[in-house]
Amino acid sequence: MQGFEVLSGLAWQDLFFDIADVIWAFLPESRYEDLLFKIYDSIDSSGYYFPNFFQNLFLHSLIEFRRYFVDEEIRKGYFFLTFFINEDRENYQRIFRNVDAADRVRLVSFAVMNKI
């Protein structure tokens, strides 16, 4: 995860996405939670919000990661609340366009139940 911390910095984001396919090839599903936590913690602790970074990460991610994201979001709700606070419709749209219909229903139900 140290590589993520370095490459996710604003100045390194282009390089991060240049090698994203390689990262997905070697990142086991057991580390998806760590990756999501690092992203959330970076946003939370830095005071900066990087919507394009998250959009590009989600767009370049594997289907398995997208499904894992949906499961984690329903359990913890970190990102949708962050998107809501930042009035970020684009991230919502990017997610909804890139998950299957069943996951869209689950996410909408979660958002409605939590008044997001």
Tab-separated table of C-alpha atoms in Angstrom:
chain	number	residue	atom	x	y	z
A	1	MET	CA	0.000	0.000	0.000
A	2	GLN	CA	2.989	2.322	0.299
A	3	GLY	CA	3.127	2.578	-3.472
A	4	PHE	CA	-0.461	3.758	-3.471
A	5	GLU	CA	0.317	6.456	-0.907
A	6	VAL	CA	3.132	7.827	-3.038
A	7	LEU	CA	1.375	7.571	-6.387
A	8	SER	CA	-1.951	8.910	-5.196
A	9	GLY	CA	-0.454	12.301	-4.405
A	10	LEU	CA	-1.790	15.005	-6.696
A	11	ALA	CA	1.469	15.352	-8.632
A	12	TRP	CA	1.717	11.587	-9.203
A	13	GLN	CA	-1.837	10.819	-10.280
A	14	ASP	CA	-1.048	10.630	-13.997
A	15	LEU	CA	1.707	8.097	-13.337
A	16	PHE	CA	-0.610	6.136	-11.065
A	17	PHE	CA	-3.142	5.701	-13.863
A	18	ASP	CA	-0.435	4.869	-16.394
A	19	ILE	CA	0.376	1.798	-14.307
A	20	ALA	CA	-3.120	1.102	-12.944
A	21	ASP	CA	-3.562	-2.016	-15.067
A	22	VAL	CA	-0.396	-3.485	-13.580
A	23	ILE	CA	-1.571	-2.622	-10.073
A	24	TRP	CA	-4.894	-4.414	-10.632
A	25	ALA	CA	-3.061	-7.476	-11.947
A	26	PHE	CA	-1.142	-7.859	-8.684
A	27	LEU	CA	-3.503	-6.445	-6.060
A	28	PRO	CA	-5.328	-9.361	-4.434
A	29	GLU	CA	-8.964	-8.962	-3.488
A	30	SER	CA	-7.923	-9.339	0.142
A	31	ARG	CA	-6.279	-5.890	-0.143
A	32	TYR	CA	-9.278	-4.045	-1.617
A	33	GLU	CA	-10.397	-2.934	1.828
A	34	ASP	CA	-6.932	-1.496	2.497
A	35	LEU	CA	-7.027	0.394	-0.788
A	36	LEU	CA	-10.459	1.877	-0.093
A	37	PHE	CA	-9.416	2.854	3.415
A	38	LYS	CA	-6.236	4.543	2.123
A	39	ILE	CA	-8.260	6.537	-0.397
A	40	TYR	CA	-10.834	7.566	2.186
A	41	ASP	CA	-8.171	8.355	4.783
A	42	SER	CA	-6.219	10.446	2.253
A	43	ILE	CA	-9.323	12.508	1.526
A	44	ASP	CA	-10.266	12.783	5.191
A	45	SER	CA	-6.833	13.625	6.608
A	46	SER	CA	-5.589	15.900	3.824
A	47	GLY	CA	-8.638	18.124	3.720
A	48	TYR	CA	-8.488	17.888	-0.076
A	49	TYR	CA	-11.023	16.167	-2.252
A	50	PHE	CA	-9.812	14.546	-5.460
A	51	PRO	CA	-12.964	13.680	-7.433
A	52	ASN	CA	-11.130	12.998	-10.680
A	53	PHE	CA	-8.815	10.564	-8.952
A	54	PHE	CA	-11.706	8.494	-7.642
A	55	GLN	CA	-13.542	8.631	-10.982
A	56	ASN	CA	-10.486	7.430	-12.878
A	57	LEU	CA	-9.715	4.754	-10.314
A	58	PHE	CA	-13.249	3.409	-10.541
A	59	LEU	CA	-13.223	3.545	-14.335
A	60	HIS	CA	-9.913	1.636	-14.538
A	61	SER	CA	-10.820	-0.875	-11.833
A	62	LEU	CA	-11.750	-4.505	-12.195
A	63	ILE	CA	-15.358	-5.645	-11.942
A	64	GLU	CA	-14.452	-7.476	-8.735
A	65	PHE	CA	-13.247	-4.236	-7.177
A	66	ARG	CA	-16.434	-2.440	-8.204
A	67	ARG	CA	-18.530	-5.143	-6.568
A	68	TYR	CA	-16.366	-4.995	-3.464
A	69	PHE	CA	-16.772	-1.217	-3.411
A	70	VAL	CA	-20.565	-1.574	-3.478
A	71	ASP	CA	-20.488	-4.101	-0.627
A	72	GLU	CA	-18.218	-1.874	1.466
A	73	GLU	CA	-20.197	1.258	0.705
A	74	ILE	CA	-23.387	-0.394	1.888
A	75	ARG	CA	-21.633	-1.550	5.067
A	76	LYS	CA	-19.735	1.658	5.877
A	77	GLY	CA	-21.029	4.461	3.683
A	78	TYR	CA	-17.790	6.437	3.547
A	79	PHE	CA	-17.728	7.564	-0.046
A	80	PHE	CA	-21.357	8.398	-0.764
A	81	LEU	CA	-21.417	10.737	2.211
A	82	THR	CA	-18.187	12.366	0.989
A	83	PHE	CA	-19.672	12.776	-2.499
A	84	PHE	CA	-22.831	14.261	-0.997
A	85	ILE	CA	-20.921	16.740	1.178
A	86	ASN	CA	-18.901	17.833	-1.861
A	87	GLU	CA	-21.993	17.974	-4.098
A	88	ASP	CA	-20.265	15.600	-6.492
A	89	ARG	CA	-22.826	14.239	-8.926
A	90	GLU	CA	-20.149	13.065	-11.338
A	91	ASN	CA	-18.830	10.409	-8.970
A	92	TYR	CA	-22.336	9.124	-8.341
A	93	GLN	CA	-22.911	8.953	-12.102
A	94	ARG	CA	-19.583	7.215	-12.728
A	95	ILE	CA	-20.366	4.571	-10.145
A	96	PHE	CA	-23.935	3.972	-11.294
A	97	ARG	CA	-22.841	3.670	-14.931
A	98	ASN	CA	-20.187	1.100	-14.063
A	99	VAL	CA	-22.014	-1.332	-11.787
A	100	ASP	CA	-24.725	-3.801	-12.697
A	101	ALA	CA	-28.442	-3.209	-12.176
A	102	ALA	CA	-28.626	-5.212	-8.944
A	103	ASP	CA	-25.806	-3.164	-7.401
A	104	ARG	CA	-27.477	0.075	-8.515
A	105	VAL	CA	-30.631	-0.977	-6.687
A	106	ARG	CA	-28.618	-1.837	-3.572
A	107	LEU	CA	-26.823	1.519	-3.628
A	108	VAL	CA	-30.020	3.508	-4.145
A	109	SER	CA	-31.687	1.617	-1.298
A	110	PHE	CA	-28.694	2.346	0.919
A	111	ALA	CA	-28.731	6.048	0.012
A	112	VAL	CA	-32.476	6.371	0.618
A	113	MET	CA	-32.328	4.539	3.943
A	114	ASN	CA	-29.446	6.752	5.085
A	115	LYS	CA	-30.959	9.946	3.644
A	116	ILE	CA	-27.925	10.680	1.496
